Structure formats: C-alpha cells, structure tokens
Amino acid sequence: MRVTVLAGGVGAARFLQGLVQVVPPECVTAIVNTGDDLVFHGLHVSPDLDIIMYTLAGLINDQTGWGIAGDTFACLDFLSRYSDDTWFRLGDRDLATCIHRTGLLQSGQSLTDATVALSQRLGVGVRLLPMSNEPVPTQIVTPDGVLSFQEYFVKRGQRDEVREVHFPGIEHARPAPGVLGAIAEADAIIVAPSNPFVSIGSILAVPGVRQALRERRERTAAVSPIIDGSAVKGPADRMLRSLGVESSAYGVATLYQDFVSTFVIDEQDAALADRIRELGMKVVVAQTIMRGPSEKRALATVALDAARG
Ligand code: GDP
C-alpha cells in the first residue's frame, strides 16, 4: 500500500499524524509546498517541510503548530541588536535545522537530499519530498503592493486583502525527483486539509503535477479545509472570497474537481453534498476537525477509504 499526500503546513502535519496510525510511515510520501520557503539571514528556511518534520518527530510546539516545543530565542534576541529583520520567529533549535540545511545545500546537495538527511536524523519515517528543488517563491498581490508570502503571512499577520497569488518563474521549475512517481504509483492520493491557493495551489502549479494528478483522479480524494464557511485556522476563507471563489467546501471543490474524484466534507456541511456531486465528484461526509489522536486517526481512515474508492 502506497499513499501520497499533497501537503501544506499545520493542517497537513496533523492529518499525517493520523495517517501514520493507519498505514506504516514507510508507505507514506508527502509532497510538500515549498512556495513559502525563504532566505533568512542567509539561511534556507522551509517552513512547511519543518512543520511536518517536527510534528511527525513528536517535537512540534502544539500551542503554535510551528517551531519546536520548549525552544528558546536567545539567538534571535541577540540578532535584534544588529538587525531589525527579526520578524520571522525562529527559535534556537529551529535555527540549528536551518543552519544544517543551508550547509548541505551549499555543499551541493539538493533540497530533496537535505530533507532526507534532516528527517532521517529526527527519526521521521514518512518520505518527505519538496515539491521542487528550484526556488519558486509565492507572491501575494495586495492593495498596498506585492508581498513575499512570509511578509504577508508573518510580518503583516495576514491582514492584507489578497487580490492575486503569483508563482513567478514556476514555469521553469521541475517537480523534484520522486514527485511524479509518487503520484503515478500511489494506491491512494490524498489532498490534505491545507490552504487551496498558497499550499496546494503552489504544488499544482509546478509543471506536470496537475496533469499527473488528473491521470490518477479515480484514486485521489481531498479533505476540505473549510468548515461551515470558515477556515479552522489561517486566512483561507478570506482568500477564497477575495479571489472570487465561494468560501465554503463547495468553493474548494470547484478548485479541485478536475483531479479529485472524492471530496471529504465536514458533517456541518452535509447540506452542500448535492451541489458538490453536481461537479462530478463523490462526497463523503465525516467529522473532519482534528483535535486529538483518535480524531486524526478517524479522519485518515475516512480519507484513505475515499481515495481507494
Ligand atoms: P499552513 O501552511 O500552516 O497555514 O497550513 P496548511 O496550508 O496545511 O493548512 C491550513 C488549512 O488547514 C486551513 O485552511 C485550515 O482551515 C485547515 N485545517 C487546519 N486544521 C484543520 C482540521 O482539523 N480539520 C480541517 N478539515 N481543516 C483544518
């Protein structure tokens, strides 16, 4: 049994915690968004890869959903004596990850190889694949101008209206080694509950990925990140509205209908099932809010069954 998951950050990491209770971690591949990667004081930071890696390694700070539990900020505090550029909150241990990753990249390794090295050392059994080894930084167009993803998300706290999302240069990016194979060879493909534009949209924009998924539509399921019109966390609901899509599970389904055959929606959205079926998708109604381990496991089981038809 091989399962491939398309993944952003926190929502995906929590979903993967459930999945590894149902299938052995070695059978799971996560294709992870790298559109929100950034260079911070010369260090290569991959926020979504690290959120997933720390979560699966049992190191995550559960309060924030990012960073390492119990981490300290001595380095960042001292850095603030030299620089005003300390808005991206990286703890001391988190910085160690980024220092090691940057060293591996500078010695000529790809992000794929560096990710294998880091996740092996942290004892992560799931195969984590960056969507691409080429940098493809997401840009957010707002009424005040164009922002990098992390300026929008962290520095300005997602307060700007999002008018457009761009992936400049992505037409020249290639899927990282293993990505197309993980789609072609999977017994089940699951789109995690992640932001449809800036987490999943970036992965879909890598040339060849969307087409590869379309060819596996019958084996692909998605979990809605929108419940009762709202995101569980983050700006996905506001982004849907400002980008002209209905802020609902139905709205997300319209974005995925060409490559997803079964859509998992929350019990609170059962009334949307018929409209989603009219898009040519099957619908599974389930409890999709992941609080504790048993809810994560239950959602993973539902999504896996949905993807396997
Ligand atoms: P980010 O990059 O850290 O913001 O994380 P993701 O892109 O992976 O996930 C953000 C999306 O996941 C948001 O739209 C949330 O609504 C959704 N999400 C988070 N937790 C849950 C959950 O327990 N259930 C469901 N259905 N969606 C969730």
PDB file of C-alpha atoms in Angstrom, residues 47-233:
ATOM      1  CA  PRO A  47       8.533  26.282   6.967  1.00  0.00           C
ATOM      2  CA  ASP A  48       6.106  23.652   5.710  1.00  0.00           C
ATOM      3  CA  LEU A  49       8.719  20.883   5.476  1.00  0.00           C
ATOM      4  CA  ASP A  50       9.849  21.703   9.011  1.00  0.00           C
ATOM      5  CA  ILE A  51       6.332  21.862  10.464  1.00  0.00           C
ATOM      6  CA  ILE A  52       5.680  18.381   9.090  1.00  0.00           C
ATOM      7  CA  MET A  53       9.073  17.044  10.117  1.00  0.00           C
ATOM      8  CA  TYR A  54       8.798  18.345  13.690  1.00  0.00           C
ATOM      9  CA  THR A  55       5.201  17.157  14.012  1.00  0.00           C
ATOM     10  CA  LEU A  56       5.977  13.621  12.888  1.00  0.00           C
ATOM     11  CA  ALA A  57       9.108  13.555  15.064  1.00  0.00           C
ATOM     12  CA  GLY A  58       6.984  14.493  18.097  1.00  0.00           C
ATOM     13  CA  LEU A  59       8.914  17.756  18.551  1.00  0.00           C
ATOM     14  CA  ILE A  60       6.317  20.299  17.458  1.00  0.00           C
ATOM     15  CA  ASN A  61       5.138  23.158  19.649  1.00  0.00           C
ATOM     16  CA  ASP A  62       1.469  22.205  19.874  1.00  0.00           C
ATOM     17  CA  GLN A  63       0.398  25.666  21.027  1.00  0.00           C
ATOM     18  CA  THR A  64       1.600  27.419  17.884  1.00  0.00           C
ATOM     19  CA  GLY A  65       1.578  24.495  15.421  1.00  0.00           C
ATOM     20  CA  TRP A  66       5.075  25.553  14.260  1.00  0.00           C
ATOM     21  CA  GLY A  67       8.507  25.529  15.852  1.00  0.00           C
ATOM     22  CA  ILE A  68       9.951  23.163  18.428  1.00  0.00           C
ATOM     23  CA  ALA A  69       8.346  22.660  21.850  1.00  0.00           C
ATOM     24  CA  GLY A  70      10.391  24.337  24.569  1.00  0.00           C
ATOM     25  CA  ASP A  71      12.602  26.197  22.097  1.00  0.00           C
ATOM     26  CA  THR A  72      14.349  29.367  23.258  1.00  0.00           C
ATOM     27  CA  PHE A  73      15.008  32.564  21.304  1.00  0.00           C
ATOM     28  CA  ALA A  74      18.424  33.660  22.532  1.00  0.00           C
ATOM     29  CA  CYS A  75      19.918  33.834  19.039  1.00  0.00           C
ATOM     30  CA  LEU A  76      17.061  35.904  17.620  1.00  0.00           C
ATOM     31  CA  ASP A  77      17.131  38.216  20.647  1.00  0.00           C
ATOM     32  CA  PHE A  78      20.835  38.901  20.199  1.00  0.00           C
ATOM     33  CA  LEU A  79      20.377  39.242  16.432  1.00  0.00           C
ATOM     34  CA  SER A  80      17.961  42.080  17.138  1.00  0.00           C
ATOM     35  CA  ARG A  81      20.940  44.105  18.439  1.00  0.00           C
ATOM     36  CA  TYR A  82      22.334  44.076  14.901  1.00  0.00           C
ATOM     37  CA  SER A  83      19.257  43.991  12.709  1.00  0.00           C
ATOM     38  CA  ASP A  84      15.590  44.971  12.598  1.00  0.00           C
ATOM     39  CA  ASP A  85      14.932  41.949  10.434  1.00  0.00           C
ATOM     40  CA  THR A  86      13.859  39.535  13.169  1.00  0.00           C
ATOM     41  CA  TRP A  87      10.131  39.266  12.467  1.00  0.00           C
ATOM     42  CA  PHE A  88      10.352  35.655  11.329  1.00  0.00           C
ATOM     43  CA  ARG A  89      10.401  33.852  14.662  1.00  0.00           C
ATOM     44  CA  LEU A  90      12.965  31.063  14.534  1.00  0.00           C
ATOM     45  CA  GLY A  91      13.929  29.519  17.854  1.00  0.00           C
ATOM     46  CA  ASP A  92      17.458  28.389  18.674  1.00  0.00           C
ATOM     47  CA  ARG A  93      16.782  24.723  17.890  1.00  0.00           C
ATOM     48  CA  ASP A  94      14.829  25.604  14.794  1.00  0.00           C
ATOM     49  CA  LEU A  95      17.803  27.687  13.641  1.00  0.00           C
ATOM     50  CA  ALA A  96      20.005  24.610  14.031  1.00  0.00           C
ATOM     51  CA  THR A  97      17.830  22.822  11.472  1.00  0.00           C
ATOM     52  CA  CYS A  98      18.152  25.750   9.080  1.00  0.00           C
ATOM     53  CA  ILE A  99      21.925  26.038   9.608  1.00  0.00           C
ATOM     54  CA  HIS A 100      22.387  22.370   8.813  1.00  0.00           C
ATOM     55  CA  ARG A 101      20.059  22.528   5.790  1.00  0.00           C
ATOM     56  CA  THR A 102      21.880  25.557   4.422  1.00  0.00           C
ATOM     57  CA  GLY A 103      25.240  23.824   4.831  1.00  0.00           C
ATOM     58  CA  LEU A 104      24.001  20.768   2.955  1.00  0.00           C
ATOM     59  CA  LEU A 105      22.640  22.959   0.144  1.00  0.00           C
ATOM     60  CA  GLN A 106      25.908  24.916  -0.036  1.00  0.00           C
ATOM     61  CA  SER A 107      27.861  21.672  -0.316  1.00  0.00           C
ATOM     62  CA  GLY A 108      25.868  20.918  -3.453  1.00  0.00           C
ATOM     63  CA  GLN A 109      23.062  18.747  -2.145  1.00  0.00           C
ATOM     64  CA  SER A 110      19.550  19.288  -3.448  1.00  0.00           C
ATOM     65  CA  LEU A 111      16.680  20.274  -1.151  1.00  0.00           C
ATOM     66  CA  THR A 112      15.379  16.717  -1.664  1.00  0.00           C
ATOM     67  CA  ASP A 113      18.634  15.228  -0.323  1.00  0.00           C
ATOM     68  CA  ALA A 114      18.875  17.737   2.510  1.00  0.00           C
ATOM     69  CA  THR A 115      15.305  16.901   3.537  1.00  0.00           C
ATOM     70  CA  VAL A 116      16.106  13.177   3.615  1.00  0.00           C
ATOM     71  CA  ALA A 117      19.161  13.856   5.755  1.00  0.00           C
ATOM     72  CA  LEU A 118      17.273  16.028   8.244  1.00  0.00           C
ATOM     73  CA  SER A 119      14.222  13.826   8.557  1.00  0.00           C
ATOM     74  CA  GLN A 120      16.302  10.651   8.969  1.00  0.00           C
ATOM     75  CA  ARG A 121      18.220  12.221  11.837  1.00  0.00           C
ATOM     76  CA  LEU A 122      14.933  13.169  13.517  1.00  0.00           C
ATOM     77  CA  GLY A 123      13.559   9.656  13.058  1.00  0.00           C
ATOM     78  CA  VAL A 124      10.781  10.585  10.636  1.00  0.00           C
ATOM     79  CA  GLY A 125       9.651   7.507   8.709  1.00  0.00           C
ATOM     80  CA  VAL A 126       7.375   9.278   6.225  1.00  0.00           C
ATOM     81  CA  ARG A 127       9.121  10.189   2.961  1.00  0.00           C
ATOM     82  CA  LEU A 128       9.047  13.994   2.705  1.00  0.00           C
ATOM     83  CA  LEU A 129       9.521  15.393  -0.795  1.00  0.00           C
ATOM     84  CA  PRO A 130       9.783  19.101  -1.553  1.00  0.00           C
ATOM     85  CA  MET A 131       7.509  19.881  -4.491  1.00  0.00           C
ATOM     86  CA  SER A 132      10.504  21.212  -6.440  1.00  0.00           C
ATOM     87  CA  ASN A 133      14.213  21.732  -5.921  1.00  0.00           C
ATOM     88  CA  GLU A 134      14.077  25.064  -7.720  1.00  0.00           C
ATOM     89  CA  PRO A 135      13.066  28.076  -5.621  1.00  0.00           C
ATOM     90  CA  VAL A 136       9.521  29.156  -6.542  1.00  0.00           C
ATOM     91  CA  PRO A 137       8.653  31.930  -4.076  1.00  0.00           C
ATOM     92  CA  THR A 138       4.940  32.687  -3.823  1.00  0.00           C
ATOM     93  CA  GLN A 139       3.992  36.349  -4.258  1.00  0.00           C
ATOM     94  CA  ILE A 140       0.871  37.904  -2.808  1.00  0.00           C
ATOM     95  CA  VAL A 141      -0.638  40.897  -4.608  1.00  0.00           C
ATOM     96  CA  THR A 142      -2.375  43.254  -2.156  1.00  0.00           C
ATOM     97  CA  PRO A 143      -3.857  46.749  -2.454  1.00  0.00           C
ATOM     98  CA  ASP A 144      -0.563  48.043  -0.962  1.00  0.00           C
ATOM     99  CA  GLY A 145       1.651  46.217  -3.443  1.00  0.00           C
ATOM    100  CA  VAL A 146       3.337  42.869  -3.936  1.00  0.00           C
ATOM    101  CA  LEU A 147       4.496  40.980  -0.830  1.00  0.00           C
ATOM    102  CA  SER A 148       6.535  37.833  -0.431  1.00  0.00           C
ATOM    103  CA  PHE A 149       4.469  35.085   1.159  1.00  0.00           C
ATOM    104  CA  GLN A 150       6.093  35.395   4.587  1.00  0.00           C
ATOM    105  CA  GLU A 151       5.806  39.203   4.567  1.00  0.00           C
ATOM    106  CA  TYR A 152       2.086  38.711   4.019  1.00  0.00           C
ATOM    107  CA  PHE A 153       1.687  35.789   6.408  1.00  0.00           C
ATOM    108  CA  VAL A 154       4.039  36.507   9.307  1.00  0.00           C
ATOM    109  CA  LYS A 155       5.292  40.106   9.108  1.00  0.00           C
ATOM    110  CA  ARG A 156       1.910  41.674   8.326  1.00  0.00           C
ATOM    111  CA  GLY A 157      -0.173  38.986  10.068  1.00  0.00           C
ATOM    112  CA  GLN A 158      -2.398  38.151   7.039  1.00  0.00           C
ATOM    113  CA  ARG A 159      -4.205  41.484   7.369  1.00  0.00           C
ATOM    114  CA  ASP A 160      -3.987  42.480   3.702  1.00  0.00           C
ATOM    115  CA  GLU A 161      -6.642  41.690   1.155  1.00  0.00           C
ATOM    116  CA  VAL A 162      -5.247  39.145  -1.300  1.00  0.00           C
ATOM    117  CA  ARG A 163      -6.010  40.220  -4.863  1.00  0.00           C
ATOM    118  CA  GLU A 164      -3.825  37.722  -6.701  1.00  0.00           C
ATOM    119  CA  VAL A 165      -1.424  34.900  -5.910  1.00  0.00           C
ATOM    120  CA  HIS A 166       1.558  34.521  -8.245  1.00  0.00           C
ATOM    121  CA  PHE A 167       4.262  31.896  -8.569  1.00  0.00           C
ATOM    122  CA  PRO A 168       6.823  33.799 -10.656  1.00  0.00           C
ATOM    123  CA  GLY A 169       9.183  31.604 -12.642  1.00  0.00           C
ATOM    124  CA  ILE A 170       7.326  28.418 -11.784  1.00  0.00           C
ATOM    125  CA  GLU A 171       7.055  27.553 -15.478  1.00  0.00           C
ATOM    126  CA  HIS A 172      10.796  26.834 -15.342  1.00  0.00           C
ATOM    127  CA  ALA A 173      10.602  24.728 -12.163  1.00  0.00           C
ATOM    128  CA  ARG A 174      10.611  20.960 -12.340  1.00  0.00           C
ATOM    129  CA  PRO A 175       8.892  18.584  -9.952  1.00  0.00           C
ATOM    130  CA  ALA A 176      11.511  17.310  -7.501  1.00  0.00           C
ATOM    131  CA  PRO A 177      12.766  13.766  -8.131  1.00  0.00           C
ATOM    132  CA  GLY A 178      10.182  11.277  -6.912  1.00  0.00           C
ATOM    133  CA  VAL A 179       7.191  13.617  -7.107  1.00  0.00           C
ATOM    134  CA  LEU A 180       5.677  12.401 -10.373  1.00  0.00           C
ATOM    135  CA  GLY A 181       6.474   8.783  -9.473  1.00  0.00           C
ATOM    136  CA  ALA A 182       4.786   9.160  -6.087  1.00  0.00           C
ATOM    137  CA  ILE A 183       1.656  10.330  -7.907  1.00  0.00           C
ATOM    138  CA  ALA A 184       1.785   7.710 -10.666  1.00  0.00           C
ATOM    139  CA  GLU A 185       2.474   4.759  -8.376  1.00  0.00           C
ATOM    140  CA  ALA A 186       0.290   5.540  -5.361  1.00  0.00           C
ATOM    141  CA  ASP A 187      -2.591   3.293  -4.403  1.00  0.00           C
ATOM    142  CA  ALA A 188      -4.226   6.325  -2.837  1.00  0.00           C
ATOM    143  CA  ILE A 189      -3.608  10.074  -3.187  1.00  0.00           C
ATOM    144  CA  ILE A 190      -4.966  12.479  -0.582  1.00  0.00           C
ATOM    145  CA  VAL A 191      -5.021  16.267  -0.720  1.00  0.00           C
ATOM    146  CA  ALA A 192      -4.605  17.260   2.953  1.00  0.00           C
ATOM    147  CA  PRO A 193      -6.743  19.981   4.550  1.00  0.00           C
ATOM    148  CA  SER A 194      -4.419  22.823   3.565  1.00  0.00           C
ATOM    149  CA  ASN A 195      -4.767  26.264   2.041  1.00  0.00           C
ATOM    150  CA  PRO A 196      -6.016  25.661  -1.539  1.00  0.00           C
ATOM    151  CA  PHE A 197      -4.102  28.627  -3.011  1.00  0.00           C
ATOM    152  CA  VAL A 198      -0.819  29.051  -1.182  1.00  0.00           C
ATOM    153  CA  SER A 199      -0.188  25.463  -0.039  1.00  0.00           C
ATOM    154  CA  ILE A 200      -1.888  23.173  -2.571  1.00  0.00           C
ATOM    155  CA  GLY A 201      -2.083  25.739  -5.422  1.00  0.00           C
ATOM    156  CA  SER A 202       1.688  26.122  -5.491  1.00  0.00           C
ATOM    157  CA  ILE A 203       2.222  22.348  -5.720  1.00  0.00           C
ATOM    158  CA  LEU A 204      -0.355  22.142  -8.537  1.00  0.00           C
ATOM    159  CA  ALA A 205       1.423  24.964 -10.376  1.00  0.00           C
ATOM    160  CA  VAL A 206       4.675  23.002 -10.730  1.00  0.00           C
ATOM    161  CA  PRO A 207       4.667  21.947 -14.389  1.00  0.00           C
ATOM    162  CA  GLY A 208       3.432  18.388 -14.848  1.00  0.00           C
ATOM    163  CA  VAL A 209       1.966  17.885 -11.366  1.00  0.00           C
ATOM    164  CA  ARG A 210      -1.658  18.778 -12.074  1.00  0.00           C
ATOM    165  CA  GLN A 211      -1.673  16.676 -15.242  1.00  0.00           C
ATOM    166  CA  ALA A 212      -0.165  13.713 -13.377  1.00  0.00           C
ATOM    167  CA  LEU A 213      -2.915  14.022 -10.753  1.00  0.00           C
ATOM    168  CA  ARG A 214      -5.646  14.227 -13.395  1.00  0.00           C
ATOM    169  CA  GLU A 215      -4.471  10.868 -14.689  1.00  0.00           C
ATOM    170  CA  ARG A 216      -4.984   9.452 -11.173  1.00  0.00           C
ATOM    171  CA  ARG A 217      -8.276  11.226 -10.464  1.00  0.00           C
ATOM    172  CA  GLU A 218     -10.078   7.999  -9.570  1.00  0.00           C
ATOM    173  CA  ARG A 219      -7.573   7.380  -6.778  1.00  0.00           C
ATOM    174  CA  THR A 220      -7.499  10.941  -5.445  1.00  0.00           C
ATOM    175  CA  ALA A 221      -9.501  12.281  -2.513  1.00  0.00           C
ATOM    176  CA  ALA A 222      -9.322  15.647  -0.755  1.00  0.00           C
ATOM    177  CA  VAL A 223     -10.287  16.825   2.724  1.00  0.00           C
ATOM    178  CA  SER A 224     -11.956  20.223   2.856  1.00  0.00           C
ATOM    179  CA  PRO A 225     -10.017  22.827   4.870  1.00  0.00           C
ATOM    180  CA  ILE A 226     -13.181  24.939   5.053  1.00  0.00           C
ATOM    181  CA  ILE A 227     -15.895  24.014   7.556  1.00  0.00           C
ATOM    182  CA  ASP A 228     -19.185  25.904   7.732  1.00  0.00           C
ATOM    183  CA  GLY A 229     -17.740  28.648   5.541  1.00  0.00           C
ATOM    184  CA  SER A 230     -14.672  29.267   7.710  1.00  0.00           C
ATOM    185  CA  ALA A 231     -11.072  28.113   7.869  1.00  0.00           C
ATOM    186  CA  VAL A 232     -10.220  26.209  11.026  1.00  0.00           C
ATOM    187  CA  LYS A 233      -7.174  28.472  11.197  1.00  0.00           C
TER     188      LYS A 233
END
